[in-house]
């Protein structure tokens, strides 16, 4: 079946470091790809989406490019801040009844130290 | 602002007992979803609904029932709770409604402990 793999369970950085969180997917069709962020005590919230090959999604300084060739959607940020500490989820989705049917990866805990 | 609320926020139940988790959304979204979140598994879909009166099985429906009595409300029911159902449960809504986004909006979660 369709699946999403996030290889890093935890990432620890210092402020102003460069961030990369890896996301690879396996899907039988042509999914949209998503990043969600979850702050402590809250539900996940949508960060951005890309729907086609080579499309870049971005929000709040984070970005990722849909790469169908390598089946990847890696999250990057040039300079992280302590406030970016959160759990990041990569997901794939197919349109369904006016919204998206999502399959999530296992999540990556990002900790940014001042 | 899209809004999804869940109650209770925390629940302790006994094995074999019945548990009902409630979700309310004011986004006028057609679709609603129940997920559970476990370390190492991320978010997994339990049940979802396309509208009032409809429920569909997600990826891990065993041991759970769902009810959608209205556009705004979606409940998750554990008829016979087991310790393996200890988890954090999230409700979400999605679809055409308030605003132009079709993304899923999540509630704050319910932490369920089954002893």
XYZ file of N, CA and C in Angstrom:
687
model
N 0.819 -1.195 0.000
C 0.000 0.000 0.000
C 0.856 1.250 0.000
N 0.169 2.376 -0.069
C 0.859 3.670 -0.056
C 1.479 3.939 1.309
N 2.631 4.597 1.328
C 3.306 4.854 2.604
C 4.250 6.043 2.497
N 4.601 6.575 3.666
C 5.531 7.697 3.777
C 6.599 7.323 4.801
N 7.846 7.574 4.459
C 8.956 7.256 5.351
C 9.719 8.519 5.731
N 9.818 8.755 7.029
C 10.665 9.832 7.545
C 11.805 9.158 8.299
N 13.000 9.324 7.824
C 14.117 8.556 8.371
C 14.607 9.072 9.720
N 14.455 10.372 9.953
C 14.917 10.923 11.231
C 13.765 10.976 12.234
N 13.939 10.270 13.334
C 12.942 10.366 14.384
C 13.116 11.630 15.211
N 14.369 12.035 15.389
C 14.674 13.243 16.160
C 15.815 13.989 15.482
N 15.715 15.317 15.512
C 16.770 16.171 14.989
C 17.022 17.258 16.024
N 18.281 17.457 16.383
C 18.651 18.505 17.339
C 19.607 19.479 16.667
N 19.260 20.759 16.701
C 20.050 21.802 16.051
C 20.212 22.991 16.987
N 21.103 23.866 16.630
C 21.244 25.156 17.304
C 20.600 26.232 16.440
N 20.238 27.341 17.074
C 19.630 28.443 16.306
C 20.547 28.859 15.159
N 19.949 29.185 14.040
C 20.592 29.622 12.794
C 21.199 28.467 11.998
N 21.079 27.242 12.480
C 21.527 26.095 11.695
C 20.597 25.873 10.514
N 21.098 25.132 9.523
C 20.299 24.726 8.370
C 19.591 23.412 8.692
N 18.315 23.342 8.325
C 17.507 22.167 8.620
C 17.205 21.385 7.355
N 17.354 20.059 7.440
C 16.809 19.154 6.433
C 16.145 17.998 7.171
N 14.892 17.748 6.858
C 14.178 16.548 7.323
C 13.781 15.774 6.075
N 14.202 14.516 6.035
C 13.992 13.708 4.841
C 12.622 13.035 4.836
N 12.001 13.029 3.671
C 10.704 12.387 3.470
C 10.724 11.671 2.124
N 10.431 10.391 2.136
C 10.277 9.626 0.907
C 8.910 8.951 0.921
N 8.351 8.754 -0.233
C 7.017 8.167 -0.298
C 6.989 7.020 -1.297
N 5.959 6.194 -1.131
C 5.658 5.136 -2.081
C 4.165 5.185 -2.342
N 3.786 5.330 -3.591
C 2.369 5.453 -3.906
C 2.087 4.857 -5.277
N 0.912 4.270 -5.417
C 0.539 3.659 -6.678
C 0.060 4.694 -7.685
N -0.448 5.813 -7.204
C -0.923 6.855 -8.095
C -0.019 8.072 -8.047
N -0.623 9.247 -8.272
C 0.133 10.511 -8.303
C -0.404 11.382 -7.165
N 0.175 11.232 -5.970
C -0.394 11.941 -4.818
C 0.058 13.390 -4.735
N -0.637 14.173 -3.948
C -0.116 15.445 -3.462
C 0.728 15.144 -2.221
N 1.667 16.027 -1.940
C 2.559 15.844 -0.796
C 2.434 17.036 0.147
N 2.483 16.750 1.432
C 2.196 17.753 2.452
C 3.263 17.735 3.544
N 3.394 18.897 4.194
C 4.064 18.971 5.483
C 3.099 19.595 6.486
N 3.017 18.921 7.658
C 2.260 19.424 8.793
C 3.226 19.626 9.958
N 2.886 20.582 10.841
C 3.700 20.840 12.026
C 2.815 20.750 13.261
N 3.351 20.168 14.321
C 2.588 20.006 15.562
C 3.407 20.552 16.722
N 2.877 21.620 17.351
C 3.514 22.199 18.528
C 2.995 21.488 19.780
N 3.754 21.517 20.853
C 3.362 20.797 22.074
C 1.962 21.171 22.539
N 1.159 20.148 22.818
C -0.188 20.368 23.345
C -1.224 20.761 22.301
N -0.844 20.771 21.035
C -1.767 21.171 19.980
C -1.934 20.063 18.951
N -2.935 20.221 18.090
C -3.082 19.315 16.974
C -2.172 19.718 15.830
N -1.926 18.794 14.892
C -1.128 19.148 13.710
C -1.787 20.281 12.938
N -0.961 21.115 12.336
C -1.491 22.176 11.493
C -0.773 22.152 10.148
N -1.532 22.431 9.120
C -1.045 22.415 7.741
C 0.053 23.447 7.557
N 1.168 23.024 6.950
C 2.262 23.952 6.666
C 2.226 24.338 5.184
N 2.318 23.361 4.296
C 2.152 23.629 2.868
C 2.013 22.320 2.108
N 1.704 22.460 0.832
C 1.443 21.308 -0.039
C 2.073 21.542 -1.414
N 2.430 20.465 -2.093
C 2.815 20.508 -3.508
C 2.064 19.393 -4.212
N 1.585 19.689 -5.422
C 0.687 18.736 -6.089
C 1.259 18.097 -7.334
N 2.391 18.593 -7.828
C 2.925 18.009 -9.061
C 4.450 18.016 -9.028
N 5.021 17.230 -9.915
C 6.464 17.083 -9.976
C 7.142 18.435 -10.179
N 8.220 18.673 -9.446
C 9.046 19.892 -9.495
C 8.366 21.109 -8.848
N 7.159 20.972 -8.344
C 6.501 22.101 -7.667
C 7.132 22.298 -6.295
N 7.365 23.554 -5.924
C 7.891 23.881 -4.611
C 6.761 24.393 -3.742
N 6.673 23.843 -2.547
C 5.765 24.389 -1.543
C 6.596 25.136 -0.513
N 5.995 26.163 0.098
C 6.745 26.916 1.102
C 5.807 27.652 2.040
N 6.311 27.893 3.251
C 5.569 28.660 4.245
C 6.480 28.925 5.424
N 6.428 30.107 5.985
C 7.161 30.485 7.205
C 8.660 30.199 7.101
N 9.234 30.274 5.912
C 10.663 30.024 5.728
C 11.004 28.576 5.446
N 10.034 27.684 5.586
C 10.228 26.280 5.251
C 9.885 26.053 3.776
N 10.561 25.098 3.146
C 10.244 24.773 1.770
C 10.565 23.322 1.476
N 9.910 22.803 0.437
C 10.167 21.452 -0.031
C 9.763 21.386 -1.488
N 10.464 20.561 -2.257
C 10.186 20.421 -3.688
C 9.780 18.989 -3.982
N 8.665 18.837 -4.669
C 8.150 17.528 -5.069
C 9.099 16.946 -6.111
N 9.671 15.784 -5.820
C 10.571 15.122 -6.762
C 10.042 13.720 -7.044
N 9.401 13.574 -8.167
C 8.796 12.295 -8.527
C 9.867 11.265 -8.855
N 10.994 11.708 -9.381
C 12.064 10.786 -9.769
C 12.659 10.052 -8.575
N 12.877 10.792 -7.495
C 13.440 10.191 -6.286
C 12.356 9.920 -5.236
N 11.115 10.143 -5.582
C 9.954 9.979 -4.669
C 10.240 10.615 -3.321
N 10.592 11.903 -3.359
C 10.983 12.601 -2.132
C 10.319 13.959 -2.025
N 10.270 14.453 -0.794
C 9.685 15.777 -0.500
C 10.359 16.268 0.783
N 11.640 16.533 0.698
C 12.434 16.863 1.885
C 12.166 18.287 2.359
N 12.018 18.438 3.662
C 11.755 19.749 4.263
C 13.077 20.445 4.589
N 13.177 21.725 4.205
C 14.405 22.479 4.447
C 14.078 23.866 4.989
N 14.979 24.369 5.817
C 14.898 25.759 6.267
C 16.317 26.254 6.462
N 16.585 27.431 6.000
C 17.957 27.937 5.974
C 18.487 28.277 7.361
N 17.627 28.773 8.243
C 18.089 29.244 9.542
C 16.970 29.026 10.562
N 17.121 27.991 11.379
C 16.039 27.654 12.314
C 16.112 28.528 13.569
N 14.949 28.672 14.197
C 14.826 29.412 15.447
C 14.288 28.480 16.534
N 14.490 28.882 17.776
C 14.006 28.056 18.888
C 12.500 27.803 18.756
N 11.772 28.776 18.253
C 10.323 28.655 18.100
C 9.916 27.622 17.046
N 10.861 27.119 16.266
C 10.562 26.068 15.270
C 10.531 24.680 15.898
N 10.886 24.582 17.158
C 10.871 23.290 17.845
C 9.454 22.733 17.832
N 9.306 21.550 17.278
C 7.981 20.950 17.071
C 8.177 19.577 16.435
N 7.065 18.876 16.232
C 7.084 17.631 15.468
C 6.600 17.937 14.053
N 7.333 17.449 13.076
C 7.005 17.694 11.672
C 6.587 16.377 11.017
N 5.443 16.429 10.344
C 4.910 15.247 9.665
C 4.860 15.479 8.161
N 5.391 14.531 7.435
C 5.219 14.480 5.987
C 4.010 13.594 5.705
N 3.249 13.926 4.686
C 2.065 13.133 4.358
C 1.854 13.126 2.856
N 1.225 12.086 2.382
C 0.746 12.072 0.997
C -0.774 12.055 1.020
N -1.354 12.584 -0.023
C -2.806 12.669 -0.033
C -3.385 12.533 -1.422
N -4.589 11.981 -1.463
C -5.363 11.899 -2.702
C -6.664 12.659 -2.489
N -7.136 13.345 -3.517
C -8.379 14.100 -3.357
C -9.542 13.177 -3.064
N -10.409 13.607 -2.157
C -11.559 12.805 -1.769
C -12.655 13.720 -1.260
N -13.745 13.768 -2.014
C -14.947 14.463 -1.574
C -14.659 15.903 -1.152
N -13.881 16.610 -1.930
C -13.617 18.012 -1.656
C -12.523 18.273 -0.652
N -11.872 17.239 -0.162
C -10.724 17.442 0.724
C -9.649 16.424 0.335
N -8.847 16.002 1.310
C -7.744 15.088 1.030
C -7.810 13.874 1.952
N -7.547 12.701 1.411
C -7.356 11.487 2.201
C -5.850 11.386 2.431
N -5.430 11.504 3.687
C -4.014 11.637 3.999
C -3.432 10.371 4.615
N -2.168 10.106 4.261
C -1.358 9.068 4.914
C -0.120 9.766 5.442
N 0.106 9.652 6.745
C 1.186 10.370 7.400
C 2.412 9.487 7.610
N 3.567 10.137 7.621
C 4.777 9.489 8.083
C 4.806 9.436 9.602
N 5.879 8.909 10.162
C 5.963 8.693 11.595
C 6.347 9.943 12.381
N 6.711 10.997 11.684
C 7.015 12.256 12.353
C 8.482 12.401 12.734
N 8.933 13.665 12.782
C 10.302 13.998 13.187
C 10.247 15.088 14.249
N 10.788 14.799 15.423
C 10.846 15.785 16.502
C 12.049 16.685 16.277
N 11.799 17.964 16.053
C 12.866 18.946 15.895
C 13.023 19.718 17.198
N 14.236 19.729 17.718
C 14.560 20.526 18.906
C 15.649 21.516 18.524
N 15.355 22.798 18.737
C 16.315 23.852 18.418
C 16.771 24.497 19.713
N 18.057 24.466 19.940
C 18.616 25.017 21.174
C 19.095 26.447 20.957
N 18.857 27.311 21.950
C 19.259 28.721 21.787
C 20.771 28.877 21.814
N -11.704 31.934 11.212
C -10.696 30.939 11.618
C -11.377 29.584 11.787
N -10.786 28.574 11.116
C -11.320 27.226 11.217
C -11.220 26.738 12.647
N -12.259 26.072 13.150
C -12.261 25.661 14.543
C -12.770 24.239 14.702
N -11.972 23.412 15.369
C -12.342 22.049 15.720
C -12.080 21.875 17.213
N -13.091 21.456 17.940
C -12.930 21.239 19.376
C -13.204 19.781 19.710
N -12.566 19.308 20.760
C -12.707 17.919 21.184
C -12.993 17.863 22.685
N -13.802 16.885 23.076
C -14.033 16.661 24.505
C -14.210 15.168 24.775
N -13.738 14.693 25.933
C -12.912 15.441 26.878
C -11.493 15.615 26.352
N -10.682 16.406 27.019
C -9.279 16.541 26.625
C -8.428 15.424 27.220
N -8.855 14.924 28.347
C -8.181 13.800 28.989
C -9.235 12.839 29.514
N -8.935 11.531 29.394
C -9.899 10.530 29.847
C -9.149 9.314 30.345
N -9.535 8.827 31.527
C -9.031 7.560 32.037
C -10.200 6.594 32.080
N -10.037 5.444 31.459
C -11.099 4.452 31.382
C -10.597 3.108 31.891
N -11.531 2.227 32.226
C -11.158 0.891 32.665
C -11.324 -0.093 31.520
N -10.533 -1.134 31.543
C -10.638 -2.161 30.518
C -12.058 -2.743 30.492
N -12.617 -2.837 29.296
C -13.965 -3.367 29.142
C -15.053 -2.320 29.212
N -14.693 -1.113 29.564
C -15.673 -0.040 29.654
C -15.939 0.594 28.297
N -16.996 1.385 28.240
C -17.358 2.093 27.012
C -16.829 3.522 27.096
N -16.230 3.983 25.997
C -15.675 5.335 25.933
C -16.225 6.028 24.693
N -16.644 7.262 24.860
C -17.088 8.074 23.730
C -16.271 9.350 23.691
N -15.623 9.586 22.562
C -14.881 10.824 22.326
C -15.684 11.675 21.355
N -15.789 12.962 21.673
C -16.639 13.836 20.880
C -15.823 14.899 20.156
N -16.324 15.297 19.007
C -15.673 16.302 18.182
C -16.732 17.224 17.585
N -16.438 18.530 17.590
C -17.339 19.520 17.018
C -16.548 20.458 16.129
N -17.091 20.771 14.950
C -16.428 21.721 14.060
C -17.408 22.796 13.603
N -16.896 24.005 13.494
C -17.715 25.142 13.067
C -17.283 25.645 11.700
N -16.626 24.791 10.916
C -16.110 25.174 9.605
C -17.100 24.902 8.477
N -18.196 24.247 8.812
C -19.161 23.806 7.801
C -18.519 22.870 6.769
N -17.531 22.091 7.232
C -16.889 21.119 6.347
C -17.733 19.859 6.237
N -17.747 19.271 5.061
C -18.468 18.012 4.895
C -17.731 16.843 5.536
N -16.415 16.856 5.448
C -15.632 15.691 5.844
C -15.070 15.840 7.251
N -15.136 14.747 8.000
C -14.523 14.711 9.328
C -13.778 13.395 9.492
N -12.745 13.417 10.341
C -11.806 12.299 10.451
C -11.438 12.069 11.914
N -11.186 10.803 12.245
C -10.595 10.449 13.534
C -9.272 9.730 13.283
N -8.211 10.227 13.962
C -6.889 9.623 13.921
C -6.452 9.276 15.335
N -5.529 8.322 15.415
C -4.812 8.133 16.656
C -3.325 8.365 16.397
N -2.655 8.876 17.426
C -1.247 9.221 17.308
C -0.439 8.410 18.302
N 0.507 7.651 17.805
C 1.377 6.827 18.635
C 2.817 7.010 18.191
N 3.725 7.016 19.148
C 5.145 7.174 18.840
C 5.579 6.081 17.870
N 6.263 6.493 16.825
C 6.747 5.537 15.839
C 5.765 5.228 14.728
N 4.511 5.643 14.914
C 3.481 5.374 13.902
C 2.905 6.653 13.295
N 3.173 7.759 13.902
C 2.584 8.991 13.395
C 1.088 9.011 13.627
N 0.349 9.522 12.646
C -1.103 9.614 12.723
C -1.711 8.551 11.817
N -2.625 7.777 12.371
C -3.273 6.725 11.588
C -4.785 6.939 11.601
N -5.382 6.763 10.444
C -6.797 7.057 10.257
C -7.661 5.901 10.749
N -8.625 6.216 11.632
C -9.496 5.189 12.209
C -10.829 5.127 11.459
N -11.539 6.246 11.437
C -12.809 6.369 10.725
C -12.902 7.766 10.133
N -13.751 7.904 9.117
C -14.015 9.220 8.570
C -15.447 9.284 8.077
N -15.855 10.495 7.730
C -17.246 10.707 7.335
C -17.317 11.762 6.241
N -18.219 11.546 5.278
C -18.415 12.503 4.189
C -19.557 13.476 4.465
N -20.284 13.222 5.543
C -21.409 14.095 5.865
C -22.288 13.449 6.913
N -23.299 14.185 7.346
C -24.195 13.679 8.378
C -24.787 12.334 7.959
N -24.742 11.381 8.871
C -25.298 10.061 8.633
C -24.344 9.068 7.999
N -23.174 9.531 7.540
C -22.224 8.613 6.895
C -21.007 8.375 7.757
N -20.524 7.133 7.772
C -19.235 6.812 8.381
C -18.542 5.792 7.495
N -17.221 5.896 7.419
C -16.417 4.997 6.599
C -15.249 4.488 7.429
N -14.799 3.277 7.139
C -13.650 2.726 7.848
C -12.356 3.267 7.258
N -11.440 3.606 8.158
C -10.119 4.032 7.755
C -9.148 2.864 7.742
N -7.911 3.118 8.082
C -6.878 2.093 8.006
C -6.856 1.148 9.208
N -7.296 1.634 10.372
C -7.255 0.806 11.598
C -8.586 0.899 12.345
N -9.690 0.414 11.783
C -11.002 0.590 12.407
C -11.357 -0.427 13.495
N -10.612 -1.521 13.600
C -10.993 -2.595 14.521
C -11.031 -2.097 15.959
N -12.155 -2.384 16.635
C -12.330 -1.975 18.027
C -12.940 -0.592 18.184
N -13.248 0.073 17.079
C -13.807 1.425 17.106
C -15.072 1.514 16.255
N -16.005 2.337 16.713
C -17.162 2.712 15.913
C -17.190 4.227 15.822
N -17.907 4.741 14.835
C -18.035 6.187 14.696
C -19.496 6.536 14.442
N -19.823 7.774 14.786
C -21.185 8.266 14.582
C -21.128 9.722 14.141
N -21.907 10.064 13.097
C -21.962 11.443 12.590
C -23.433 11.859 12.544
N -23.930 12.360 13.670
C -25.352 12.700 13.733
C -25.702 14.024 13.051
N -24.711 14.869 12.827
C -24.957 16.179 12.227
C -23.714 16.630 11.486
N -23.831 17.718 10.735
C -22.673 18.262 10.016
C -21.564 18.625 10.984
N -21.926 19.106 12.186
C -20.953 19.651 13.110
C -20.289 18.622 14.017
N -20.933 17.499 14.247
C -20.485 16.578 15.292
C -20.100 15.201 14.762
N -19.019 14.670 15.313
C -18.499 13.360 14.898
C -17.928 12.706 16.145
N -18.430 11.527 16.498
C -18.007 10.840 17.720
C -17.246 9.569 17.391
N -16.322 9.227 18.258
C -15.598 7.960 18.174
C -15.964 7.154 19.408
N -16.377 5.899 19.203
C -16.896 5.078 20.287
C -16.053 3.820 20.435
N -15.606 3.582 21.662
C -14.916 2.350 21.994
C -15.875 1.555 22.872
N -16.496 0.526 22.324
C -17.509 -0.221 23.066
C -16.900 -1.003 24.229
N -15.742 -1.605 23.976
C -15.049 -2.393 24.999
C -13.586 -1.970 24.975
N -13.259 -0.973 25.773
C -11.915 -0.410 25.727
C -10.860 -1.414 26.193
N -9.715 -1.375 25.542
C -8.585 -2.235 25.912
C -7.338 -1.360 26.119
N -6.366 -1.826 26.891
C -5.144 -1.032 27.117
C -4.419 -0.660 25.824
N -4.555 -1.475 24.776
C -3.891 -1.166 23.499
C -4.495 0.064 22.822
N -5.638 0.520 23.305
C -6.260 1.721 22.763
C -5.835 2.984 23.514
N -4.936 2.840 24.459
C -4.320 4.007 25.096
C -3.535 4.774 24.048
N -3.882 6.051 23.870
C -3.284 6.821 22.784
C -3.772 8.267 22.885
N -3.304 9.087 21.952
C -3.852 10.427 21.771
C -4.677 10.405 20.492
N -5.913 10.884 20.597
C -6.843 10.845 19.482
C -7.096 12.258 18.967
N -7.011 12.399 17.642
C -7.247 13.686 17.009
C -8.426 13.586 16.049
N -9.246 14.609 16.110
C -10.318 14.790 15.156
C -9.896 15.873 14.173
N -10.345 15.769 12.941
C -10.058 16.792 11.939
C -11.278 16.980 11.051
N -11.358 18.160 10.463
C -12.393 18.396 9.457
C -11.724 18.922 8.194
N -12.386 18.732 7.054
C -11.812 19.192 5.800
C -12.846 19.290 4.714
N -12.548 20.132 3.704
C -13.454 20.231 2.577
C -13.946 21.632 2.359
N -14.717 21.839 1.314
C -15.246 23.173 1.050
C -16.071 23.648 2.232
N -15.878 24.850 2.625
C -16.602 25.392 3.772
C -16.158 26.811 4.001
N -15.965 27.165 5.249
C -15.492 28.512 5.567
C -14.087 28.700 5.009
N -13.876 29.781 4.288
C -12.563 29.988 3.683
C -12.422 29.162 2.418
N -11.335 29.309 1.726
C -11.154 28.640 0.448
C -10.230 27.443 0.536
N -9.655 27.178 1.713
C -8.711 26.070 1.818
C -9.464 24.752 1.902
N -8.915 23.721 1.287
C -9.501 22.395 1.339
C -8.695 21.470 2.237
N -7.798 22.049 3.020
C -6.942 21.229 3.862
C -7.694 20.714 5.073
N -7.077 19.774 5.778
C -7.658 19.275 7.015
C -7.217 20.166 8.183
N -8.190 20.464 9.060
C -7.934 21.234 10.275
C -8.138 20.312 11.460
N -7.160 20.295 12.361
C -7.176 19.359 13.478
C -7.617 20.027 14.778
N -8.258 19.213 15.630
C -8.547 19.639 16.979
C -7.329 19.471 17.875
N -7.459 19.819 19.167
C -6.317 19.799 20.080
C -5.975 18.417 20.627
N -6.830 17.426 20.380
C -6.528 16.069 20.807
C -7.171 15.685 22.131
N -7.377 14.368 22.297
C -7.852 13.775 23.555
C -6.861 12.698 23.950
N -6.336 12.824 25.167
C -5.421 11.798 25.671
C -6.239 10.762 26.421
N -6.260 9.534 25.916
C -7.031 8.449 26.523
C -6.083 7.425 27.130
N -6.322 7.100 28.394
C -5.579 6.049 29.074
C -6.560 4.970 29.496
N -6.302 3.732 29.068
C -7.153 2.606 29.445
C -6.372 1.718 30.404
N -6.878 1.598 31.625
C -6.176 0.837 32.674
C -6.689 -0.593 32.777
